[in-house]
mmCIF file of C-alpha atoms in Angstrom:
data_model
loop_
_atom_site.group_PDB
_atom_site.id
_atom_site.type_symbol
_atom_site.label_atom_id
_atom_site.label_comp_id
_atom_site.label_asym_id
_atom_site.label_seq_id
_atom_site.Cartn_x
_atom_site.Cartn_y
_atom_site.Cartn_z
ATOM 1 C CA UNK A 18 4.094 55.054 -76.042
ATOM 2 C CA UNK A 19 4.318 51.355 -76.880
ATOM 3 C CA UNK A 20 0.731 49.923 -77.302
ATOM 4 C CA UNK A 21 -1.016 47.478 -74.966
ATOM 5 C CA UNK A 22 -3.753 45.305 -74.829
ATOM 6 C CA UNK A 23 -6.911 46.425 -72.818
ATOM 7 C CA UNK A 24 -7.048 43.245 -70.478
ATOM 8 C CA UNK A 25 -10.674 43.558 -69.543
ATOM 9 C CA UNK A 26 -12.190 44.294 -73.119
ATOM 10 C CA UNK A 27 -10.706 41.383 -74.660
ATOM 11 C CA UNK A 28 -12.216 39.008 -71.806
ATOM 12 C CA UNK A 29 -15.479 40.998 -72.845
ATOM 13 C CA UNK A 30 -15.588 40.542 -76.495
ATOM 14 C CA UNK A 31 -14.190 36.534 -75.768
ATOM 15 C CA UNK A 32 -17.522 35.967 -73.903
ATOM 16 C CA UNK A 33 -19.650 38.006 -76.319
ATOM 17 C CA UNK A 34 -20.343 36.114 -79.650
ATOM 18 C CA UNK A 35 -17.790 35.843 -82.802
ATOM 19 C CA UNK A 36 -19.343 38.838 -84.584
ATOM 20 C CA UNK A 37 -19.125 41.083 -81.817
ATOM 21 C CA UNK A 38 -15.329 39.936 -81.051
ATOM 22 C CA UNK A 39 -14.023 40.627 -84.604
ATOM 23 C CA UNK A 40 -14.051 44.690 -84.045
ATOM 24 C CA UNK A 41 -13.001 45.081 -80.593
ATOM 25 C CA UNK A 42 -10.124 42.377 -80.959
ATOM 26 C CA UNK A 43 -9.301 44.639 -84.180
ATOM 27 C CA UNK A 44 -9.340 47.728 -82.709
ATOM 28 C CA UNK A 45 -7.568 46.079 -79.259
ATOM 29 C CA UNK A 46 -4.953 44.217 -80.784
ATOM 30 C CA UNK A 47 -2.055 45.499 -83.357
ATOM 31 C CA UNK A 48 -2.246 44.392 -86.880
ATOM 32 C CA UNK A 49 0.413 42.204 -88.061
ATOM 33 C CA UNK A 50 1.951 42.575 -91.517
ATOM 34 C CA UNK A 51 0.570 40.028 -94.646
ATOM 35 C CA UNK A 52 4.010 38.500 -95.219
ATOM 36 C CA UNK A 53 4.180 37.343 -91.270
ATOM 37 C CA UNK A 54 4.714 33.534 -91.202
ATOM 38 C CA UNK A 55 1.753 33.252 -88.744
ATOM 39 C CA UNK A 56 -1.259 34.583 -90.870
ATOM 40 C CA UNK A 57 -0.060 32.126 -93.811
ATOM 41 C CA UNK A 58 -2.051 29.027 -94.184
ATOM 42 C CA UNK A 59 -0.170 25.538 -93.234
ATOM 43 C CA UNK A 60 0.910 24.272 -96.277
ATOM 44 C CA UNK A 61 2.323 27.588 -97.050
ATOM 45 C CA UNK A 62 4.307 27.208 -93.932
ATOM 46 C CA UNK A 63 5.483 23.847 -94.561
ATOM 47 C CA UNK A 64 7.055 25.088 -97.934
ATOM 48 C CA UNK A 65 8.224 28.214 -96.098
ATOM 49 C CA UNK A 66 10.208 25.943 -93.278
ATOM 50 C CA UNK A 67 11.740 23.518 -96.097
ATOM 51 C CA UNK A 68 12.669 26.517 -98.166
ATOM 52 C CA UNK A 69 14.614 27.632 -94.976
ATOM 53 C CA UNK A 70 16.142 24.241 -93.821
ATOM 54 C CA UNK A 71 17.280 22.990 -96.863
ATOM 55 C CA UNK A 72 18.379 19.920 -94.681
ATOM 56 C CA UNK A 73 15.326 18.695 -93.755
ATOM 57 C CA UNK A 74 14.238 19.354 -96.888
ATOM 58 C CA UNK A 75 16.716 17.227 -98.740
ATOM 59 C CA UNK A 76 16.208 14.640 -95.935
ATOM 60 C CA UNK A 77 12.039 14.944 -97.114
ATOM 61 C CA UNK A 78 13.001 14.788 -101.067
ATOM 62 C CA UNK A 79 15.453 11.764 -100.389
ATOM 63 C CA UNK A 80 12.694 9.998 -98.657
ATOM 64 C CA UNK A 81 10.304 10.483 -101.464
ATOM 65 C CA UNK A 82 12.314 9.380 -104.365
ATOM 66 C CA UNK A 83 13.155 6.161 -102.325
ATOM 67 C CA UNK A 84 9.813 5.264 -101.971
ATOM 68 C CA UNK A 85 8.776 6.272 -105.212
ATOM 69 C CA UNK A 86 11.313 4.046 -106.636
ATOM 70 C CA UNK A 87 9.479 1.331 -104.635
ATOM 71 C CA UNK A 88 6.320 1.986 -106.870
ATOM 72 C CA UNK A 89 7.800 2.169 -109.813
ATOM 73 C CA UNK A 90 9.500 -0.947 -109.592
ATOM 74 C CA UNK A 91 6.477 -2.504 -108.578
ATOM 75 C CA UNK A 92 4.617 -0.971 -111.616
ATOM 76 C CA UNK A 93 7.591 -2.193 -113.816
ATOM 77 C CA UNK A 94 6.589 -5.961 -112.627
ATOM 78 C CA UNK A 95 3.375 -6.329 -112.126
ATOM 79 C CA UNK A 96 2.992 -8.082 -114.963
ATOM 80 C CA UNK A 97 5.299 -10.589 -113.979
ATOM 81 C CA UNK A 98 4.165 -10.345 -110.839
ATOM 82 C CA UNK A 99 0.244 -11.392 -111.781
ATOM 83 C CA UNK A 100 1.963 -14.454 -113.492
ATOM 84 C CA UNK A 101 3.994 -16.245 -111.084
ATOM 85 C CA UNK A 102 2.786 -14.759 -107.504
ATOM 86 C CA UNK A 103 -0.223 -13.684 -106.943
ATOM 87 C CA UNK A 104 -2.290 -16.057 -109.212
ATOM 88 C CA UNK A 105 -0.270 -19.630 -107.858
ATOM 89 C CA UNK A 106 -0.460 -21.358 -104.545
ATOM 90 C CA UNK A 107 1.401 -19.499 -101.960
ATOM 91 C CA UNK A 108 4.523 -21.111 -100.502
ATOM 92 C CA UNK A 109 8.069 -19.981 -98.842
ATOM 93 C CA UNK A 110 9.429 -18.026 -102.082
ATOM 94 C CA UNK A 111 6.350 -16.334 -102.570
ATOM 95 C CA UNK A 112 5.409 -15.261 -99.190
ATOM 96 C CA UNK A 113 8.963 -14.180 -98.923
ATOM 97 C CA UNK A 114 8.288 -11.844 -102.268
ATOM 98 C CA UNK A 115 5.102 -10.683 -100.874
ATOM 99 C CA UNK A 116 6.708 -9.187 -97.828
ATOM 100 C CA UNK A 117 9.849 -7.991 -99.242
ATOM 101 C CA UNK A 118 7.418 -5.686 -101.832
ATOM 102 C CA UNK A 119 4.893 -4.504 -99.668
ATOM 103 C CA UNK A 120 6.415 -4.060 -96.323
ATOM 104 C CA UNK A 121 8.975 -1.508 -97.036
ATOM 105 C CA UNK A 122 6.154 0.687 -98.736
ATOM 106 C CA UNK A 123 4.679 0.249 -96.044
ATOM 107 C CA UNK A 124 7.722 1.475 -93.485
ATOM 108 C CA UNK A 125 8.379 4.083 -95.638
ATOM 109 C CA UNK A 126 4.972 5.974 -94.716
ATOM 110 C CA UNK A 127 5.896 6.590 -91.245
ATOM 111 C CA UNK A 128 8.706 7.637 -91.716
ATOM 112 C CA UNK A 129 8.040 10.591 -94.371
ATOM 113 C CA UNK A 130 5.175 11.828 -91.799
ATOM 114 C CA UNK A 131 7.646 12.107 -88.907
ATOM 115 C CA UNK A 132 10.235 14.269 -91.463
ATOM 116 C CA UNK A 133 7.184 16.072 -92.861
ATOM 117 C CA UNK A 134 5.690 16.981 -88.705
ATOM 118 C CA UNK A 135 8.938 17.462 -86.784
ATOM 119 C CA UNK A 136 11.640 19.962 -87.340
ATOM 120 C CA UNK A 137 15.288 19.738 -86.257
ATOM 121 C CA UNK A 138 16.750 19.781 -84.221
ATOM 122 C CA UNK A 139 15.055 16.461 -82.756
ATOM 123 C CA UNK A 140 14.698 15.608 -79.417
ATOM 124 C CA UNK A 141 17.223 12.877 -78.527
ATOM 125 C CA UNK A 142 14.422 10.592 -77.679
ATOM 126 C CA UNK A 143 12.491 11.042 -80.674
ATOM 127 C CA UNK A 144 15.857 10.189 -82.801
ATOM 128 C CA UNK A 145 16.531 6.989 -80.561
ATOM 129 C CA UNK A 146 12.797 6.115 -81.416
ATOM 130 C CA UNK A 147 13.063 6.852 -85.151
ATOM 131 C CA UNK A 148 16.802 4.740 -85.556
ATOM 132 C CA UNK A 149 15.278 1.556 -84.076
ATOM 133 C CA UNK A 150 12.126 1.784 -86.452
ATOM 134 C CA UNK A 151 14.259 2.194 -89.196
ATOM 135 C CA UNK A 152 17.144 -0.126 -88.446
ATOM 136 C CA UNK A 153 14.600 -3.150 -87.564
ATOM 137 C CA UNK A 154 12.330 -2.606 -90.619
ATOM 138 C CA UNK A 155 15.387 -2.545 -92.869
ATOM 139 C CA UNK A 156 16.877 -5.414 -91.030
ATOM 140 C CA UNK A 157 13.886 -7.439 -91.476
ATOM 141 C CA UNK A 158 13.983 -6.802 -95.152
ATOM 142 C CA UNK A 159 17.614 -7.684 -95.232
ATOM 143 C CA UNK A 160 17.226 -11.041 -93.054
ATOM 144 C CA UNK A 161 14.545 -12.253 -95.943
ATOM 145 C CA UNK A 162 16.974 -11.539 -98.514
ATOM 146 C CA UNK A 163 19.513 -13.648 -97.140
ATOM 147 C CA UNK A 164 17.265 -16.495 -96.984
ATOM 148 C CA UNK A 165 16.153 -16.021 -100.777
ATOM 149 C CA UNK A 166 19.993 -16.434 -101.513
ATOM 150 C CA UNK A 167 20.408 -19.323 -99.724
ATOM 151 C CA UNK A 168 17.578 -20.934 -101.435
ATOM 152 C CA UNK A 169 18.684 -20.298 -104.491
ATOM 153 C CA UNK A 170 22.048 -22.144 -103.343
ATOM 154 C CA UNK A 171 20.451 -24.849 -101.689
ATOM 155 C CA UNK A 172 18.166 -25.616 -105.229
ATOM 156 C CA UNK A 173 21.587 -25.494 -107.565
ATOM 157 C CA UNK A 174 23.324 -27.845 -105.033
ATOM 158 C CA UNK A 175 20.018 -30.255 -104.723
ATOM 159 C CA UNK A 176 18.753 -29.290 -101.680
ATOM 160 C CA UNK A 177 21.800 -31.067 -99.857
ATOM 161 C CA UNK A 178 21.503 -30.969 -96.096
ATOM 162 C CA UNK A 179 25.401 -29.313 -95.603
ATOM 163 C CA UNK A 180 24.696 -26.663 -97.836
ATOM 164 C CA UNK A 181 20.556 -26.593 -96.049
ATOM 165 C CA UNK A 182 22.359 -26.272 -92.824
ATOM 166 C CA UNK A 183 24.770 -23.802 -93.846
ATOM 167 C CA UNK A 184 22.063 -21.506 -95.346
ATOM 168 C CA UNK A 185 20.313 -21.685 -91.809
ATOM 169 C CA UNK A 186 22.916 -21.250 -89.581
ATOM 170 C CA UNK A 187 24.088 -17.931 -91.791
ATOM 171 C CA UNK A 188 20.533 -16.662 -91.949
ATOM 172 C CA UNK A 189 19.971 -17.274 -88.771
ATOM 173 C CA UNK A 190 23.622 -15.509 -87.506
ATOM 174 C CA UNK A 191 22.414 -12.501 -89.543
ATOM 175 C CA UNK A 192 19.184 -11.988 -87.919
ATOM 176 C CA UNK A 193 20.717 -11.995 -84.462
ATOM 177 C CA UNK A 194 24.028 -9.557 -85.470
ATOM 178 C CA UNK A 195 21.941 -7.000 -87.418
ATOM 179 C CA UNK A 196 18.597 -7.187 -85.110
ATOM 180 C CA UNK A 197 20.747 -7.186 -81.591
ATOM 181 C CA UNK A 198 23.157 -4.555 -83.138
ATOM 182 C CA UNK A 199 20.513 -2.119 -84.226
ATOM 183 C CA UNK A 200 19.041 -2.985 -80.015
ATOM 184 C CA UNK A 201 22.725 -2.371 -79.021
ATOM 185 C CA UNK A 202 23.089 0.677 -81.022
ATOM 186 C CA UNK A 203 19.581 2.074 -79.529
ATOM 187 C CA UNK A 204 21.124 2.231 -76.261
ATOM 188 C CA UNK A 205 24.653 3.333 -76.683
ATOM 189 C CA UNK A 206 25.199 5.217 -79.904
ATOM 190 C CA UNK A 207 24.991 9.084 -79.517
ATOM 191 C CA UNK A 208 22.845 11.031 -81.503
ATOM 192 C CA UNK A 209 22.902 14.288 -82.924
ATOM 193 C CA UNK A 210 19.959 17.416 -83.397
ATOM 194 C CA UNK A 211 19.758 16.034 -86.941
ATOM 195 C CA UNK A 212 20.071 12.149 -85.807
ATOM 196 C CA UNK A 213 22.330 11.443 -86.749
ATOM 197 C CA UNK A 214 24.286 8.593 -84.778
ATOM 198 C CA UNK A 215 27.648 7.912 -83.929
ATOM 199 C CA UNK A 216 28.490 4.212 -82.464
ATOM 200 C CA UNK A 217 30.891 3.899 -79.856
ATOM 201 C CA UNK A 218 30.534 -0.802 -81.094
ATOM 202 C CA UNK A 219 29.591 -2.610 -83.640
ATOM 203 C CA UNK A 220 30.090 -0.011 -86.353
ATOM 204 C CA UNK A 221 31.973 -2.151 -88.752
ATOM 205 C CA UNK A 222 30.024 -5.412 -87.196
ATOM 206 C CA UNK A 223 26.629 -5.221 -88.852
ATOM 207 C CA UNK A 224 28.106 -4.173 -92.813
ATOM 208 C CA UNK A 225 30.665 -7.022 -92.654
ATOM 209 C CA UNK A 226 28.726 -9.843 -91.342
ATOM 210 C CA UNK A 227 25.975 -8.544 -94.573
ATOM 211 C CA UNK A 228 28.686 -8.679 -96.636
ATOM 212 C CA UNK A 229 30.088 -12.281 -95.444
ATOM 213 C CA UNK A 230 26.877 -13.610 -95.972
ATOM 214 C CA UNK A 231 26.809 -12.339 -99.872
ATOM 215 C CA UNK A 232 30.410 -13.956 -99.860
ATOM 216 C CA UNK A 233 29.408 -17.397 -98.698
ATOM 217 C CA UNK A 234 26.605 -17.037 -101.293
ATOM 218 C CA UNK A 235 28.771 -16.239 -103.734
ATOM 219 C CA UNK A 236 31.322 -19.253 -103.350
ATOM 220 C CA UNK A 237 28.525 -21.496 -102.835
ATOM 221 C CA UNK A 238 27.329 -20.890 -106.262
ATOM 222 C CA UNK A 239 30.032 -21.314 -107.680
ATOM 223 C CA UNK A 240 31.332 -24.813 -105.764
ATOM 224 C CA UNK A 241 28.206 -25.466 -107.406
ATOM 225 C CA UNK A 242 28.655 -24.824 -110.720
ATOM 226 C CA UNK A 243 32.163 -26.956 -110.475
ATOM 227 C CA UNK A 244 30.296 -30.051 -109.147
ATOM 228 C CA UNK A 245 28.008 -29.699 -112.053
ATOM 229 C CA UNK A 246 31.094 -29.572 -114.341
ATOM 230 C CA UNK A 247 32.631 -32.568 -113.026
ATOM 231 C CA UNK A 248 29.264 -34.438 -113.040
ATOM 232 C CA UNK A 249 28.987 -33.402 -117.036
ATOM 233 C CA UNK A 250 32.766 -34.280 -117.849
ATOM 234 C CA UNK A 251 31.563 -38.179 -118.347
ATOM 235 C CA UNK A 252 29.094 -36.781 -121.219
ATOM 236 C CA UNK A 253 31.876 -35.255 -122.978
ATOM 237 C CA UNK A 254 32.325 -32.150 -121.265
ATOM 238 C CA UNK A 255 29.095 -30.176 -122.968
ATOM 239 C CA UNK A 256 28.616 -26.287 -121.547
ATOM 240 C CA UNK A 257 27.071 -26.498 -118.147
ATOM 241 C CA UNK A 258 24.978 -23.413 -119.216
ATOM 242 C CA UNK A 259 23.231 -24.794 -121.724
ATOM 243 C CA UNK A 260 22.385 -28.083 -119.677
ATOM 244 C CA UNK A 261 20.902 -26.189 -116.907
ATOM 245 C CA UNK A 262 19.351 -23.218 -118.301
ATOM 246 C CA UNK A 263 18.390 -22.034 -113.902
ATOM 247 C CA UNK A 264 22.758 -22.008 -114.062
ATOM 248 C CA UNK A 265 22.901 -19.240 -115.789
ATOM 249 C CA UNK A 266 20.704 -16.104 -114.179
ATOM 250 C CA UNK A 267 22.005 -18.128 -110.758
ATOM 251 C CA UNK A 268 25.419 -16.890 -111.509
ATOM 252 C CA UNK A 269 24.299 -13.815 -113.067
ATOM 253 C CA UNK A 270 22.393 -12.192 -110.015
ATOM 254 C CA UNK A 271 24.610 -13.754 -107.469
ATOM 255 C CA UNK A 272 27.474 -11.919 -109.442
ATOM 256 C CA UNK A 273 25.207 -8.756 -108.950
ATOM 257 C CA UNK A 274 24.542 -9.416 -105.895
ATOM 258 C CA UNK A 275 28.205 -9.628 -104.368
ATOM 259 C CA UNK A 276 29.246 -6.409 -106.627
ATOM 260 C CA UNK A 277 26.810 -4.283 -104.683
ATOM 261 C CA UNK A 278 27.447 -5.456 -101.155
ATOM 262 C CA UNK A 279 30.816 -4.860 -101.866
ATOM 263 C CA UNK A 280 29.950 -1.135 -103.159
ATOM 264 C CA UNK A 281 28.177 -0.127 -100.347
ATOM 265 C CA UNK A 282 30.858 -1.929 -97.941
ATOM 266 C CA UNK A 283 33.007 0.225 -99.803
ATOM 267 C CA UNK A 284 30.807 3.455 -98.696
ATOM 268 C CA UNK A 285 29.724 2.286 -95.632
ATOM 269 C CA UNK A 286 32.414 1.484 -92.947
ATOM 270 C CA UNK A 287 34.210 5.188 -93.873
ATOM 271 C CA UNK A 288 31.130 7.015 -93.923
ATOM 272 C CA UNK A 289 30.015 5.495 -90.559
ATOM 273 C CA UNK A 290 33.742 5.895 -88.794
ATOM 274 C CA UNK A 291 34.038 9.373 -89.865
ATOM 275 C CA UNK A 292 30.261 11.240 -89.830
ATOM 276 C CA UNK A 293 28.112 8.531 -88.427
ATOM 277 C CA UNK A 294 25.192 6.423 -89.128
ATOM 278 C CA UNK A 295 22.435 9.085 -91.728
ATOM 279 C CA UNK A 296 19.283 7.479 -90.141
ATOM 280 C CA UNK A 297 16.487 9.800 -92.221
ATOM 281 C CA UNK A 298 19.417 8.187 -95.551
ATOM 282 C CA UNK A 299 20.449 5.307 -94.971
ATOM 283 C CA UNK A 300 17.937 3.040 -93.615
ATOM 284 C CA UNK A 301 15.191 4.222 -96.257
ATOM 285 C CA UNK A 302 17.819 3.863 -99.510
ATOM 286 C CA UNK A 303 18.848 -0.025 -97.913
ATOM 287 C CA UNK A 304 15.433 -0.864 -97.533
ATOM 288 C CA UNK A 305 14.313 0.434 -101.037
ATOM 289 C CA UNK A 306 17.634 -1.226 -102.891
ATOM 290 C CA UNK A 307 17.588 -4.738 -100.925
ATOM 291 C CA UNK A 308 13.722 -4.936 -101.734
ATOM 292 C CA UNK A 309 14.149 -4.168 -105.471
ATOM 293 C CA UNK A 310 16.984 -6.901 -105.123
ATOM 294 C CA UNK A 311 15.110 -9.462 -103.947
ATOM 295 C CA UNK A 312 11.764 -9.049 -105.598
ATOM 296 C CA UNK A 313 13.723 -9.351 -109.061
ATOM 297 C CA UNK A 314 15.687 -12.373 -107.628
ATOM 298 C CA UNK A 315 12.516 -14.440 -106.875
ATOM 299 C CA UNK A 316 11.022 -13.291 -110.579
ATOM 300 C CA UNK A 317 14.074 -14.681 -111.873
ATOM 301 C CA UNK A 318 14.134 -17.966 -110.360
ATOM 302 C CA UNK A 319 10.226 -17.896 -111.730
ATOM 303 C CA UNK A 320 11.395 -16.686 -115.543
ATOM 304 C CA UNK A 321 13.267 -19.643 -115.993
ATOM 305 C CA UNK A 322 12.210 -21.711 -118.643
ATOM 306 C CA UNK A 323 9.893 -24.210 -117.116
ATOM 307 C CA UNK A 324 10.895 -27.744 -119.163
ATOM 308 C CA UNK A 325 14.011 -29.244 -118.215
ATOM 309 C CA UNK A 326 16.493 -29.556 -120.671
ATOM 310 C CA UNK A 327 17.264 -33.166 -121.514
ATOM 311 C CA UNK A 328 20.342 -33.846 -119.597
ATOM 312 C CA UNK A 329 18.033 -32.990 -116.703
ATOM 313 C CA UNK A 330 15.485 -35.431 -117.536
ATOM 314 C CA UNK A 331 18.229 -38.235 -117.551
ATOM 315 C CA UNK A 332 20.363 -37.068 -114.371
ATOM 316 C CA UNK A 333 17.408 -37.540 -111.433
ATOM 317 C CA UNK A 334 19.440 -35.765 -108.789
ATOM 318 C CA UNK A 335 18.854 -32.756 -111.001
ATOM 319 C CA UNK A 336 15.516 -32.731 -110.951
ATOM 320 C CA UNK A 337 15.178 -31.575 -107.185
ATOM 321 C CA UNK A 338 16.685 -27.955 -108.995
ATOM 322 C CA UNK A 339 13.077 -27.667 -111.000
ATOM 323 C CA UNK A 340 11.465 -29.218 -108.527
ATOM 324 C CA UNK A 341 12.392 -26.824 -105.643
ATOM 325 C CA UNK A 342 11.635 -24.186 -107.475
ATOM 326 C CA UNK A 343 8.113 -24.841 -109.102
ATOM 327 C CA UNK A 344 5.928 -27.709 -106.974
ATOM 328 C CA UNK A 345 2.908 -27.667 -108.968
ATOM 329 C CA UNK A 346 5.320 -28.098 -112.252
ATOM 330 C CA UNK A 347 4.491 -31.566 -114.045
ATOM 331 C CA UNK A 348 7.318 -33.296 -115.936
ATOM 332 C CA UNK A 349 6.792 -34.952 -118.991
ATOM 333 C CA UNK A 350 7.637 -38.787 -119.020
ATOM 334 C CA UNK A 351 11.079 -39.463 -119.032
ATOM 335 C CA UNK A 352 12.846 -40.129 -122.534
ATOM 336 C CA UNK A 353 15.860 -42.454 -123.004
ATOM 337 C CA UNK A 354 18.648 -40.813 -124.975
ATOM 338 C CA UNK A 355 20.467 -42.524 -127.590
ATOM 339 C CA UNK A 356 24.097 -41.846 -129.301
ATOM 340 C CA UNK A 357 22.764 -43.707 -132.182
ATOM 341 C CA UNK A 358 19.473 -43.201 -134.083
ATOM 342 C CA UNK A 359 17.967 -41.478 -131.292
ATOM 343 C CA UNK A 360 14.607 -43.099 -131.472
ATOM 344 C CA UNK A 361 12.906 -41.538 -128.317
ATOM 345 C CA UNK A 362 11.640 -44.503 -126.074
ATOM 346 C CA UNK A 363 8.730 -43.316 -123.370
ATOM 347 C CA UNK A 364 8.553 -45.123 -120.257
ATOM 348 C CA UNK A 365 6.054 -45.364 -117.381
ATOM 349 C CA UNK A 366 8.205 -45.897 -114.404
ATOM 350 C CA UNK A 367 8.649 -42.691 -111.955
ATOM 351 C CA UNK A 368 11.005 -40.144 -112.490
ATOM 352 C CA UNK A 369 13.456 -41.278 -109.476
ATOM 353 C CA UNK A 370 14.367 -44.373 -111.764
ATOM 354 C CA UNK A 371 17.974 -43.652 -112.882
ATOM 355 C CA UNK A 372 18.313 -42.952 -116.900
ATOM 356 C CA UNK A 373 21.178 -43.352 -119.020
ATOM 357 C CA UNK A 374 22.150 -43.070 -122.785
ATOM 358 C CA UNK A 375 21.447 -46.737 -124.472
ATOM 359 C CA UNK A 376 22.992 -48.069 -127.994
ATOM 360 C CA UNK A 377 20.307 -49.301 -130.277
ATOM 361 C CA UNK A 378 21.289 -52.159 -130.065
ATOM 362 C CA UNK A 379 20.707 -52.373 -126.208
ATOM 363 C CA UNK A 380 17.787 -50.550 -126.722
ATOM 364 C CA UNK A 381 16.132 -53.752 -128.724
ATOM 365 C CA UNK A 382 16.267 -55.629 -125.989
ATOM 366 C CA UNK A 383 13.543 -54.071 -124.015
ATOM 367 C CA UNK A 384 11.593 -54.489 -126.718
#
């Protein structure tokens, strides 16, 4: 006959004291065998449940690497890092760095607990909970590094109030497609046991206006770089490069920059037409590769060699580029260029007086 428990005994030995229960809830109850999931301890059981779901457990891997990346990259430039933010005054660029490394670490915790305490299939509420975490943190990260691009572009063009206004309207078009999208898509996107989630709008709406913005960036730079080149032809055409030594990793990272957004435009609108948006994927990998993005950006902008190169000292609506980047940076006094036996000339007059290349003979007279 099948066993069963003596009701009244085990209310007994519950009331008696622990040393008392162990032998009559022994002798009450059936043993269960060593290799049952229940008698393991809990980290034992996590590992059992991850060897068993090898979704969730990729999903928990995935997670880890991302935000292990994070570190890593932070270790990489802390040196840097020690050098140009967190020993200067703080101001826009640098409180925009600060943010961009430490909150996504920070996101990132939350979500690896939630993969690490739940298993699927998640409840639909939970999922709709866990996308809008996700999408805002990584929009918020992505909304910052639109506004480091547009700085850059607004320090190569002189801080011009088109290209200002521009960079503000953009930024500011970006933060209300991708924030009210990822709102949008809380309410009306379907998800999955695995949340995945499936948007009925604004699938293509939020990867193409990203990848507009790193467009407009893109051309801005270099519309730049052509006014610069029309501005040298006078001087004999020299190589705008070698001028404006902040030209070159401009150009550089924007070209970096537009060759990834294009990638993962590439990846992006298929993927999301076909299986849907990867929440526990997607969101952590943007956050992790826009931050790494940006945080190098702003170092870059910072690595640039600090004196201006002399063309810059004698074109003042140059200056605003060093200027915009560095505040505290003092300029020597300005130096009159010669074609003739350049005999360097130092005056006292402030650097917005306009400076030009002199003969000698000129030059005599201000003597």
């Amino acid at each position: 006959m099948p066993f069963k428990y003596q009701k009244g005994l085990d209310q007994e030995c519950l009331s008696s004291r622990a040393a008392e229960c162990r032998p009559c809830i022994a002798k009450t109850r059936p043993s269960k065998p060593i290799l049952d999931k229940s008698c393991w301890l809990p980290a034992f059981s996590l590992v059992s449940d991850l060897i068993r779901m090898p979704d969730i457990a990729g999903l928990v891997v995935s997670s880890l690497v991302a935000w292990f990346i994070l570190l890593l990259d932070f270790a990489w430039c802390f040196n840097a890092e020690c050098e140009w933010i967190w020993k200067r005054q703080p101001n826009m660029t640098r409180l925009a760095y600060i943010f961009s490394r430490i909150f996504p670490l920070l996101a990132h915790l939350p979500h690896i607990v939630l993969l690490i305490r739940f298993r699927p299939p998640f409840a639909v509420k939970l999922c709709r909970s866990w996308f809008l975490f996700l999408h805002l943190s990584s929009a918020c990260v992505e909304v910052v590094f639109a506004a480091v691009l547009y700085l850059r572009t607004c320090a190569l063009h002189g801080n011009v109030s088109a290209v200002r206004l521009c960079g503000v309207c953009a930024v500011s078009i970006e933060a209300f497609v991708v924030i009210g999208g990822g709102i949008l898509l809380f309410f009306e996107a379907e998800f999955d046991p695995y949340c995945i989630a499936k948007p009925k709008r604004l699938g293509f709406a939020l990867p193409v206006v990203f990848l507009a913005n790193q467009s407009i960036v893109w051309f801005l730079t270099w519309y730049g770089k052509f006014l610069l080149s029309r501005k040298l032809h006078p001087f004999g055409n020299p190589e705008v490069h070698q001028m404006i030594s902040f030209l070159s990793p401009l150009l550089r990272d924007n070209s970096i920059v537009i060759s990834v957004a294009t990638l993962g435009f590439a990846l992006a609108v298929p993927t999301t037409a076909t299986t849907g948006i990867q929440t526990h994927i997607v969101y952590p990998w943007t956050m992790t590769g826009v931050s790494c993005l940006c945080c190098h950006l702003i170092l870059n902008l910072f690595r640039v060699e600090r004196d201006p190169s002399p063309f810059e000292l004698s074109n003042p609506n140059l200056e605003t580029i060093s200027i915009q980047l560095e505040s505290d940076h003092i300029f020597p006094p300005p130096v009159y260029l010669r074609r003739t036996q350049d005999v360097p000339m130092e005056t006292e007059g402030p650097l917005s007086i306009p400076r030009t290349t002199l003969p000698l003979a000129m030059s005599k007279a201000y003597d």
